[in-house]
mmCIF file of C-alpha atoms and ligand atoms in Angstrom:
data_model
loop_
_atom_site.group_PDB
_atom_site.id
_atom_site.type_symbol
_atom_site.label_atom_id
_atom_site.label_comp_id
_atom_site.label_asym_id
_atom_site.label_seq_id
_atom_site.Cartn_x
_atom_site.Cartn_y
_atom_site.Cartn_z
ATOM 1 C CA UNK A 41 7.095 -59.251 -48.559
ATOM 2 C CA UNK A 42 4.293 -57.815 -46.284
ATOM 3 C CA UNK A 43 1.252 -56.409 -47.988
ATOM 4 C CA UNK A 44 0.769 -52.802 -48.348
ATOM 5 C CA UNK A 45 -2.258 -51.554 -46.391
ATOM 6 C CA UNK A 46 -3.697 -48.179 -45.986
ATOM 7 C CA UNK A 47 -5.274 -47.100 -42.633
ATOM 8 C CA UNK A 48 -7.686 -44.448 -42.024
ATOM 9 C CA UNK A 49 -8.716 -43.248 -38.614
ATOM 10 C CA UNK A 50 -12.177 -43.700 -37.573
ATOM 11 C CA UNK A 51 -13.547 -42.855 -34.080
ATOM 12 C CA UNK A 52 -13.295 -46.566 -33.076
ATOM 13 C CA UNK A 53 -9.731 -46.910 -34.139
ATOM 14 C CA UNK A 54 -8.603 -47.561 -37.614
ATOM 15 C CA UNK A 55 -9.595 -49.262 -40.913
ATOM 16 C CA UNK A 56 -7.598 -50.234 -43.857
ATOM 17 C CA UNK A 57 -7.424 -49.453 -47.481
ATOM 18 C CA UNK A 58 -4.983 -49.504 -50.293
ATOM 19 C CA UNK A 59 -2.503 -46.567 -50.198
ATOM 20 C CA UNK A 60 -2.863 -45.886 -53.705
ATOM 21 C CA UNK A 61 -2.187 -42.149 -53.892
ATOM 22 C CA UNK A 62 0.842 -42.435 -51.271
ATOM 23 C CA UNK A 63 2.260 -45.212 -53.363
ATOM 24 C CA UNK A 64 1.943 -43.280 -56.649
ATOM 25 C CA UNK A 65 3.585 -40.227 -54.975
ATOM 26 C CA UNK A 66 6.309 -42.414 -53.572
ATOM 27 C CA UNK A 67 7.064 -44.146 -56.841
ATOM 28 C CA UNK A 68 7.822 -40.728 -58.439
ATOM 29 C CA UNK A 69 10.113 -39.808 -55.373
ATOM 30 C CA UNK A 70 11.195 -36.306 -56.191
ATOM 31 C CA UNK A 71 9.116 -35.646 -59.301
ATOM 32 C CA UNK A 72 5.688 -34.166 -59.803
ATOM 33 C CA UNK A 73 2.962 -36.289 -60.885
ATOM 34 C CA UNK A 74 0.051 -34.800 -62.699
ATOM 35 C CA UNK A 75 -3.432 -34.754 -61.616
ATOM 36 C CA UNK A 76 -4.282 -36.310 -64.783
ATOM 37 C CA UNK A 77 -2.000 -39.184 -64.282
ATOM 38 C CA UNK A 78 -3.196 -39.607 -60.781
ATOM 39 C CA UNK A 79 -6.843 -39.547 -61.827
ATOM 40 C CA UNK A 80 -5.885 -42.390 -64.470
ATOM 41 C CA UNK A 81 -3.902 -44.431 -62.192
ATOM 42 C CA UNK A 82 -6.731 -44.257 -59.349
ATOM 43 C CA UNK A 83 -9.734 -44.030 -61.355
ATOM 44 C CA UNK A 84 -10.809 -40.889 -59.377
ATOM 45 C CA UNK A 85 -11.977 -37.493 -60.304
ATOM 46 C CA UNK A 86 -9.951 -34.488 -59.722
ATOM 47 C CA UNK A 87 -12.134 -33.498 -56.694
ATOM 48 C CA UNK A 88 -11.732 -36.900 -55.155
ATOM 49 C CA UNK A 89 -7.979 -36.588 -55.674
ATOM 50 C CA UNK A 90 -7.841 -33.258 -53.682
ATOM 51 C CA UNK A 91 -9.765 -35.032 -50.868
ATOM 52 C CA UNK A 92 -7.193 -37.834 -50.848
ATOM 53 C CA UNK A 93 -4.371 -35.181 -50.863
ATOM 54 C CA UNK A 94 -5.961 -33.471 -47.875
ATOM 55 C CA UNK A 95 -6.373 -36.731 -46.112
ATOM 56 C CA UNK A 96 -2.585 -37.672 -46.619
ATOM 57 C CA UNK A 97 -1.743 -34.045 -45.387
ATOM 58 C CA UNK A 98 -3.936 -34.620 -42.355
ATOM 59 C CA UNK A 99 -1.695 -37.720 -41.669
ATOM 60 C CA UNK A 100 1.452 -35.471 -41.743
ATOM 61 C CA UNK A 101 2.595 -35.951 -45.201
ATOM 62 C CA UNK A 102 3.947 -32.849 -46.856
ATOM 63 C CA UNK A 103 2.587 -32.724 -50.404
ATOM 64 C CA UNK A 104 3.255 -29.821 -52.754
ATOM 65 C CA UNK A 105 0.743 -28.875 -55.300
ATOM 66 C CA UNK A 106 2.050 -26.914 -58.095
ATOM 67 C CA UNK A 107 -0.159 -25.529 -60.930
ATOM 68 C CA UNK A 108 0.611 -27.124 -64.208
ATOM 69 C CA UNK A 109 2.980 -29.613 -62.691
ATOM 70 C CA UNK A 110 0.848 -31.603 -60.307
ATOM 71 C CA UNK A 111 1.720 -33.097 -56.969
ATOM 72 C CA UNK A 112 4.929 -34.039 -55.208
ATOM 73 C CA UNK A 113 5.601 -35.732 -51.898
ATOM 74 C CA UNK A 114 8.082 -33.395 -50.044
ATOM 75 C CA UNK A 115 8.413 -35.227 -46.702
ATOM 76 C CA UNK A 116 7.009 -38.035 -44.746
ATOM 77 C CA UNK A 117 6.137 -37.567 -41.093
ATOM 78 C CA UNK A 118 7.869 -39.346 -38.308
ATOM 79 C CA UNK A 119 4.825 -41.384 -37.639
ATOM 80 C CA UNK A 120 4.628 -45.191 -37.235
ATOM 81 C CA UNK A 121 1.955 -45.863 -39.807
ATOM 82 C CA UNK A 122 1.849 -49.545 -40.707
ATOM 83 C CA UNK A 123 2.542 -49.009 -44.305
ATOM 84 C CA UNK A 124 5.904 -46.836 -43.510
ATOM 85 C CA UNK A 125 6.871 -49.765 -41.134
ATOM 86 C CA UNK A 126 6.160 -52.467 -43.698
ATOM 87 C CA UNK A 127 7.909 -50.669 -46.563
ATOM 88 C CA UNK A 128 11.351 -52.390 -46.666
ATOM 89 C CA UNK A 129 10.825 -54.609 -43.853
ATOM 90 C CA UNK A 130 12.623 -57.985 -44.364
ATOM 91 C CA UNK A 131 11.048 -59.993 -41.704
ATOM 92 C CA UNK A 132 9.393 -63.299 -42.596
ATOM 93 C CA UNK A 133 6.285 -62.717 -40.357
ATOM 94 C CA UNK A 134 7.141 -60.316 -37.411
ATOM 95 C CA UNK A 135 5.357 -57.087 -37.949
ATOM 96 C CA UNK A 136 3.415 -58.339 -41.083
ATOM 97 C CA UNK A 137 0.197 -57.712 -39.280
ATOM 98 C CA UNK A 138 0.292 -54.216 -37.576
ATOM 99 C CA UNK A 139 -2.515 -52.704 -35.505
ATOM 100 C CA UNK A 140 -1.903 -49.002 -35.131
ATOM 101 C CA UNK A 141 -3.255 -46.464 -32.792
ATOM 102 C CA UNK A 142 -2.699 -42.711 -32.926
ATOM 103 C CA UNK A 143 -3.653 -42.811 -29.195
ATOM 104 C CA UNK A 144 -4.652 -45.782 -27.015
ATOM 105 C CA UNK A 145 -4.796 -46.746 -23.239
ATOM 106 C CA UNK A 146 -2.215 -49.339 -23.416
ATOM 107 C CA UNK A 147 -0.933 -51.374 -26.376
ATOM 108 C CA UNK A 148 -0.865 -54.434 -23.881
ATOM 109 C CA UNK A 149 -4.493 -54.000 -23.079
ATOM 110 C CA UNK A 150 -5.280 -53.640 -26.919
ATOM 111 C CA UNK A 151 -3.218 -56.692 -27.601
ATOM 112 C CA UNK A 152 -5.402 -58.796 -25.241
ATOM 113 C CA UNK A 153 -8.392 -57.489 -27.221
ATOM 114 C CA UNK A 154 -6.693 -58.459 -30.444
ATOM 115 C CA UNK A 155 -6.147 -61.956 -29.171
ATOM 116 C CA UNK A 156 -9.740 -62.607 -29.029
ATOM 117 C CA UNK A 157 -9.707 -62.531 -32.890
ATOM 118 C CA UNK A 158 -6.849 -65.078 -33.226
ATOM 119 C CA UNK A 159 -4.293 -62.799 -34.884
ATOM 120 C CA UNK A 160 -1.298 -64.250 -36.614
ATOM 121 C CA UNK A 161 1.937 -64.958 -34.838
ATOM 122 C CA UNK A 162 4.194 -61.709 -34.892
ATOM 123 C CA UNK A 163 1.198 -59.396 -34.865
ATOM 124 C CA UNK A 164 2.316 -55.933 -33.521
ATOM 125 C CA UNK A 165 0.161 -53.537 -31.639
ATOM 126 C CA UNK A 166 1.599 -50.091 -31.585
ATOM 127 C CA UNK A 167 0.700 -46.445 -30.519
ATOM 128 C CA UNK A 168 1.987 -42.963 -30.915
ATOM 129 C CA UNK A 169 0.986 -42.378 -27.361
ATOM 130 C CA UNK A 170 -0.650 -44.243 -24.353
ATOM 131 C CA UNK A 171 -2.800 -42.544 -21.872
ATOM 132 C CA UNK A 172 -2.523 -45.584 -19.394
ATOM 133 C CA UNK A 173 0.732 -47.213 -20.304
ATOM 134 C CA UNK A 174 1.659 -49.877 -17.764
ATOM 135 C CA UNK A 175 4.870 -51.025 -16.231
ATOM 136 C CA UNK A 176 5.870 -53.873 -14.145
ATOM 137 C CA UNK A 177 4.688 -54.263 -10.587
ATOM 138 C CA UNK A 178 1.581 -51.927 -11.396
ATOM 139 C CA UNK A 179 3.560 -49.073 -12.105
ATOM 140 C CA UNK A 180 2.543 -46.386 -14.756
ATOM 141 C CA UNK A 181 4.579 -46.034 -17.820
ATOM 142 C CA UNK A 182 5.218 -42.614 -19.236
ATOM 143 C CA UNK A 183 4.447 -42.683 -22.871
ATOM 144 C CA UNK A 184 4.368 -39.246 -24.462
ATOM 145 C CA UNK A 185 3.460 -38.648 -28.173
ATOM 146 C CA UNK A 186 6.175 -39.382 -30.658
ATOM 147 C CA UNK A 187 8.651 -39.588 -27.840
ATOM 148 C CA UNK A 188 9.251 -43.265 -28.155
ATOM 149 C CA UNK A 189 8.122 -46.685 -29.379
ATOM 150 C CA UNK A 190 5.172 -47.881 -27.416
ATOM 151 C CA UNK A 191 4.319 -51.412 -28.745
ATOM 152 C CA UNK A 192 3.343 -54.998 -27.919
ATOM 153 C CA UNK A 193 4.337 -58.086 -29.974
ATOM 154 C CA UNK A 194 2.213 -61.072 -30.081
ATOM 155 C CA UNK A 195 3.910 -64.372 -30.184
ATOM 156 C CA UNK A 196 2.478 -68.056 -30.208
ATOM 157 C CA UNK A 197 5.503 -69.713 -28.942
ATOM 158 C CA UNK A 198 5.689 -73.585 -29.405
ATOM 159 C CA UNK A 199 8.230 -73.754 -26.675
ATOM 160 C CA UNK A 200 8.131 -75.767 -23.384
ATOM 161 C CA UNK A 201 6.030 -73.599 -20.797
ATOM 162 C CA UNK A 202 9.102 -73.442 -18.467
ATOM 163 C CA UNK A 203 10.988 -71.705 -21.201
ATOM 164 C CA UNK A 204 8.304 -69.061 -21.972
ATOM 165 C CA UNK A 205 9.439 -66.364 -19.250
ATOM 166 C CA UNK A 206 12.952 -66.503 -20.984
ATOM 167 C CA UNK A 207 11.460 -64.852 -23.976
ATOM 168 C CA UNK A 208 11.422 -61.576 -22.125
ATOM 169 C CA UNK A 209 15.248 -61.957 -21.961
ATOM 170 C CA UNK A 210 15.306 -62.825 -25.486
ATOM 171 C CA UNK A 211 13.440 -59.579 -26.298
ATOM 172 C CA UNK A 212 15.932 -57.591 -24.176
ATOM 173 C CA UNK A 213 18.862 -59.017 -26.142
ATOM 174 C CA UNK A 214 17.184 -58.304 -29.468
ATOM 175 C CA UNK A 215 16.596 -54.754 -28.369
ATOM 176 C CA UNK A 216 19.952 -54.190 -27.168
ATOM 177 C CA UNK A 217 21.318 -55.546 -30.567
ATOM 178 C CA UNK A 218 18.953 -53.418 -32.725
ATOM 179 C CA UNK A 219 19.603 -50.174 -30.776
ATOM 180 C CA UNK A 220 23.324 -50.936 -31.215
ATOM 181 C CA UNK A 221 23.049 -51.664 -34.928
ATOM 182 C CA UNK A 222 20.788 -48.598 -35.784
ATOM 183 C CA UNK A 223 22.112 -46.060 -33.504
ATOM 184 C CA UNK A 224 25.577 -47.249 -32.123
ATOM 185 C CA UNK A 225 24.358 -46.770 -28.453
ATOM 186 C CA UNK A 226 25.558 -49.568 -26.390
ATOM 187 C CA UNK A 227 22.752 -50.201 -23.774
ATOM 188 C CA UNK A 228 23.302 -52.739 -21.034
ATOM 189 C CA UNK A 229 20.686 -55.238 -19.642
ATOM 190 C CA UNK A 230 19.617 -55.157 -16.007
ATOM 191 C CA UNK A 231 18.400 -58.443 -15.066
ATOM 192 C CA UNK A 232 15.788 -59.616 -15.900
ATOM 193 C CA UNK A 233 14.951 -57.398 -18.900
ATOM 194 C CA UNK A 234 15.460 -53.552 -18.441
ATOM 195 C CA UNK A 235 17.872 -51.737 -20.735
ATOM 196 C CA UNK A 236 20.145 -49.087 -19.196
ATOM 197 C CA UNK A 237 21.932 -46.424 -20.703
ATOM 198 C CA UNK A 238 24.629 -44.499 -18.448
ATOM 199 C CA UNK A 239 22.794 -46.237 -15.491
ATOM 200 C CA UNK A 240 19.508 -44.738 -16.474
ATOM 201 C CA UNK A 241 16.555 -46.757 -17.807
ATOM 202 C CA UNK A 242 15.987 -46.385 -21.646
ATOM 203 C CA UNK A 243 13.718 -49.422 -22.149
ATOM 204 C CA UNK A 244 11.315 -51.516 -20.178
ATOM 205 C CA UNK A 245 9.462 -54.766 -21.019
ATOM 206 C CA UNK A 246 6.209 -55.987 -19.775
ATOM 207 C CA UNK A 247 5.275 -59.637 -20.747
ATOM 208 C CA UNK A 248 2.096 -61.221 -20.101
ATOM 209 C CA UNK A 249 0.816 -64.675 -20.787
ATOM 210 C CA UNK A 250 -2.553 -65.643 -21.986
ATOM 211 C CA UNK A 251 -4.359 -69.084 -21.654
ATOM 212 C CA UNK A 252 -4.174 -71.675 -18.798
ATOM 213 C CA UNK A 253 -0.958 -72.418 -17.008
ATOM 214 C CA UNK A 254 -0.689 -75.730 -18.891
ATOM 215 C CA UNK A 255 -1.840 -74.615 -22.119
ATOM 216 C CA UNK A 256 -0.316 -71.308 -22.861
ATOM 217 C CA UNK A 257 -1.527 -69.895 -26.014
ATOM 218 C CA UNK A 258 0.178 -66.565 -26.507
ATOM 219 C CA UNK A 259 2.724 -64.428 -24.949
ATOM 220 C CA UNK A 260 2.453 -60.675 -25.536
ATOM 221 C CA UNK A 261 5.665 -58.643 -24.983
ATOM 222 C CA UNK A 262 5.010 -54.968 -24.196
ATOM 223 C CA UNK A 263 8.052 -52.835 -25.037
ATOM 224 C CA UNK A 264 8.594 -49.070 -24.121
ATOM 225 C CA UNK A 265 11.595 -47.658 -25.520
ATOM 226 C CA UNK A 266 12.445 -44.055 -24.796
ATOM 227 C CA UNK A 267 13.594 -42.539 -28.208
ATOM 228 C CA UNK A 268 13.183 -38.816 -28.784
ATOM 229 C CA UNK A 269 12.411 -37.209 -25.359
ATOM 230 C CA UNK A 270 14.639 -34.564 -23.917
ATOM 231 C CA UNK A 271 15.306 -34.240 -20.191
ATOM 232 C CA UNK A 272 12.599 -31.602 -19.610
ATOM 233 C CA UNK A 273 9.939 -34.115 -21.392
ATOM 234 C CA UNK A 274 10.399 -36.597 -18.430
ATOM 235 C CA UNK A 275 8.333 -35.699 -15.296
ATOM 236 C CA UNK A 276 10.502 -34.595 -12.435
ATOM 237 C CA UNK A 277 10.460 -37.899 -10.526
ATOM 238 C CA UNK A 278 11.835 -39.807 -13.568
ATOM 239 C CA UNK A 279 14.544 -37.331 -14.688
ATOM 240 C CA UNK A 280 17.240 -39.010 -12.628
ATOM 241 C CA UNK A 281 16.300 -42.498 -13.459
ATOM 242 C CA UNK A 282 15.036 -42.408 -16.945
ATOM 243 C CA UNK A 283 16.789 -41.477 -20.377
ATOM 244 C CA UNK A 284 16.358 -41.696 -24.106
ATOM 245 C CA UNK A 285 18.405 -42.382 -27.283
ATOM 246 C CA UNK A 286 18.238 -38.618 -28.022
ATOM 247 C CA UNK A 287 19.687 -37.704 -24.800
ATOM 248 C CA UNK A 288 22.433 -40.391 -25.173
ATOM 249 C CA UNK A 289 23.152 -39.281 -28.756
ATOM 250 C CA UNK A 290 22.414 -35.500 -28.841
ATOM 251 C CA UNK A 291 20.263 -35.867 -31.914
ATOM 252 C CA UNK A 292 16.771 -37.056 -32.953
ATOM 253 C CA UNK A 293 16.167 -40.492 -34.139
ATOM 254 C CA UNK A 294 13.742 -41.445 -36.981
ATOM 255 C CA UNK A 295 11.781 -44.157 -35.202
ATOM 256 C CA UNK A 296 10.813 -46.024 -38.555
ATOM 257 C CA UNK A 297 14.223 -47.424 -39.270
ATOM 258 C CA UNK A 298 14.786 -48.148 -35.457
ATOM 259 C CA UNK A 299 11.395 -49.994 -35.238
ATOM 260 C CA UNK A 300 12.274 -52.008 -38.529
ATOM 261 C CA UNK A 301 15.654 -53.008 -36.915
ATOM 262 C CA UNK A 302 13.961 -54.147 -33.631
ATOM 263 C CA UNK A 303 11.372 -56.200 -35.570
ATOM 264 C CA UNK A 304 14.183 -57.704 -37.545
ATOM 265 C CA UNK A 305 16.194 -58.690 -34.377
ATOM 266 C CA UNK A 306 13.208 -59.831 -32.466
ATOM 267 C CA UNK A 307 12.341 -62.363 -35.319
ATOM 268 C CA UNK A 308 15.910 -63.458 -35.635
ATOM 269 C CA UNK A 309 16.243 -64.090 -31.818
ATOM 270 C CA UNK A 310 12.842 -65.736 -31.730
ATOM 271 C CA UNK A 311 13.730 -68.240 -34.618
ATOM 272 C CA UNK A 312 17.089 -68.949 -32.866
ATOM 273 C CA UNK A 313 15.580 -69.791 -29.681
ATOM 274 C CA UNK A 314 12.710 -71.758 -31.242
ATOM 275 C CA UNK A 315 15.354 -73.828 -33.293
ATOM 276 C CA UNK A 316 18.267 -74.041 -30.870
ATOM 277 C CA UNK A 317 17.123 -73.070 -27.440
ATOM 278 C CA UNK A 318 18.166 -70.240 -25.205
ATOM 279 C CA UNK A 319 21.933 -70.787 -24.811
ATOM 280 C CA UNK A 320 22.895 -67.858 -27.143
ATOM 281 C CA UNK A 321 20.264 -65.487 -25.527
ATOM 282 C CA UNK A 322 21.745 -66.395 -21.990
ATOM 283 C CA UNK A 323 25.155 -65.891 -23.288
ATOM 284 C CA UNK A 324 24.227 -62.516 -24.616
ATOM 285 C CA UNK A 325 22.424 -61.537 -21.416
ATOM 286 C CA UNK A 326 25.495 -62.122 -19.472
ATOM 287 C CA UNK A 327 27.883 -60.391 -21.935
ATOM 288 C CA UNK A 328 25.746 -57.270 -22.007
ATOM 289 C CA UNK A 329 24.757 -57.453 -18.337
ATOM 290 C CA UNK A 330 24.579 -54.296 -16.173
ATOM 291 C CA UNK A 331 23.950 -56.498 -13.281
ATOM 292 C CA UNK A 332 26.567 -59.332 -12.901
ATOM 293 C CA UNK A 333 29.183 -58.476 -10.360
ATOM 294 C CA UNK A 334 27.328 -55.320 -9.019
ATOM 295 C CA UNK A 335 25.867 -54.995 -5.525
ATOM 296 C CA UNK A 336 22.228 -55.140 -6.135
ATOM 297 C CA UNK A 337 18.766 -55.205 -4.252
ATOM 298 C CA UNK A 338 16.299 -57.615 -5.686
ATOM 299 C CA UNK A 339 12.602 -57.456 -4.577
ATOM 300 C CA UNK A 340 10.678 -60.441 -5.889
ATOM 301 C CA UNK A 341 7.237 -59.668 -4.202
ATOM 302 C CA UNK A 342 7.918 -61.689 -1.045
ATOM 303 C CA UNK A 343 11.442 -60.986 -0.231
ATOM 304 C CA UNK A 344 13.854 -58.029 -0.592
ATOM 305 C CA UNK A 345 17.384 -59.523 -1.064
ATOM 306 C CA UNK A 346 20.795 -57.512 -0.857
ATOM 307 C CA UNK A 347 23.835 -59.119 -2.233
ATOM 308 C CA UNK A 348 26.251 -59.524 -5.140
ATOM 309 C CA UNK A 349 24.841 -60.597 -8.544
ATOM 310 C CA UNK A 350 27.024 -63.672 -9.118
ATOM 311 C CA UNK A 351 25.596 -65.396 -12.165
ATOM 312 C CA UNK A 352 22.594 -65.762 -14.567
ATOM 313 C CA UNK A 353 21.823 -69.372 -14.497
ATOM 314 C CA UNK A 354 20.853 -71.368 -17.533
ATOM 315 C CA UNK A 355 17.232 -71.402 -16.303
ATOM 316 C CA UNK A 356 17.178 -67.541 -16.470
ATOM 317 C CA UNK A 357 17.320 -67.226 -12.682
ATOM 318 C CA UNK A 358 19.948 -64.730 -10.989
ATOM 319 C CA UNK A 359 22.278 -66.200 -8.323
ATOM 320 C CA UNK A 360 22.955 -63.911 -5.514
ATOM 321 C CA UNK A 361 25.736 -64.073 -2.907
ATOM 322 C CA UNK A 362 24.389 -62.759 0.335
ATOM 323 C CA UNK A 363 26.494 -60.780 2.994
ATOM 324 C CA UNK A 364 26.088 -64.004 5.002
ATOM 325 C CA UNK A 365 27.939 -65.975 2.379
ATOM 326 C CA UNK A 366 24.573 -67.715 1.729
ATOM 327 C CA UNK A 367 23.685 -68.223 -2.070
ATOM 328 C CA UNK A 368 20.126 -67.761 -3.254
ATOM 329 C CA UNK A 369 18.425 -67.815 -6.583
ATOM 330 C CA UNK A 370 15.690 -65.450 -7.709
ATOM 331 C CA UNK A 371 13.491 -65.937 -10.817
ATOM 332 C CA UNK A 372 11.655 -62.745 -11.119
ATOM 333 C CA UNK A 373 11.752 -59.332 -9.623
ATOM 334 C CA UNK A 374 12.755 -55.794 -9.565
ATOM 335 C CA UNK A 375 16.497 -55.106 -9.401
ATOM 336 C CA UNK A 376 18.254 -51.844 -8.040
ATOM 337 C CA UNK A 377 21.900 -51.693 -8.848
ATOM 338 C CA UNK A 378 23.778 -49.871 -5.822
ATOM 339 C CA UNK A 379 26.152 -47.237 -6.590
HETATM 340 C C1 LIG B 486 8.685 -51.772 -17.063
HETATM 341 O O1 LIG B 486 9.827 -51.550 -17.118
HETATM 342 O O2 LIG B 486 8.121 -51.505 -15.920
HETATM 343 C C2 LIG B 486 7.957 -52.343 -18.178
HETATM 344 C C3 LIG B 486 7.446 -51.126 -19.156
HETATM 345 C C4 LIG B 486 6.622 -51.547 -20.279
HETATM 346 C C5 LIG B 486 6.018 -50.359 -20.977
HETATM 347 C C6 LIG B 486 5.359 -50.874 -22.222
HETATM 348 S S1 LIG B 486 4.913 -49.536 -23.249
HETATM 349 C C7 LIG B 486 3.999 -50.602 -24.405
HETATM 350 C C8 LIG B 486 3.485 -51.511 -23.668
HETATM 351 N N1 LIG B 486 2.030 -51.047 -23.201
HETATM 352 C C9 LIG B 486 2.025 -50.985 -21.953
HETATM 353 O O3 LIG B 486 1.096 -50.668 -21.238
HETATM 354 N N2 LIG B 486 3.406 -51.342 -21.331
HETATM 355 C C10 LIG B 486 4.198 -51.706 -22.323
#
């Protein structure tokens, strides 16, 4: 089980402490817990307890204080506090170390900072909102507060270097499965690693490597999943191309359970590819593909190719059949599916 940690915000980010008061309140669930009992349990004065209560309220917890009864936790906020994510998390290592930001520039940028401190495998950097979220090909990634999951997973793969790019496909498969399990939404994978719902983008992945080409040390997998935005939340230019789980389902989603499901699936798929290779991931990419069989345009930086997406090969590349009858392989790029 992951250890419980309590994080307080400072102007430089965050620091950790034991979440004693919250743990005490949660243990009693719907009951009141007297100030006396809390004072005994925490070794604090009544005044110090009041300060702790105010701190938890500041974090969004609804705590009722009733004269002669004590305190009761009424409701927890839909926030991604590490202790909320780790409570009930059943992974072996993914998400056991969480770096949380109320707001940051980009969780991928922060993950690169974290890398300097040799973080454990499976460290997760997450933020409620990003001011400079980055997408692929230098695009900006729209990351409004509490609208989605904006996070970066740090992995230390022991795979052959040639296989590492396929980990982004692994992430797409894990996300597809977790979303399906937790919400019932059946998103499709647009090669190489976007997720689409009703033809609109619901999730993007930005993977970046650290280390030298022949001595890669870490892979950071940035994930942006649109969860609770409504149409009007998207900027005008994204409305026809982006969507969210809330739009798909017509209701809000509690992100905590969804995130736990995602971490669980990411770990399962990661352990599978580490033990047995990518065959299963590739099969899932083909099974859940929005791309195969479609007329597509793929831009890979140098070329802009138009054709039918015929196959995802075992090396992760996409085989295209061009109108000339020629077949070409692309190994990375941006795909547009033609209607
Ligand atoms: C894309 O489809 O272009 C990739 C989008 C990736 C966005 C995520 S949000 C969390 C992480 N931090 C970033 O700055 N980008 C990724």
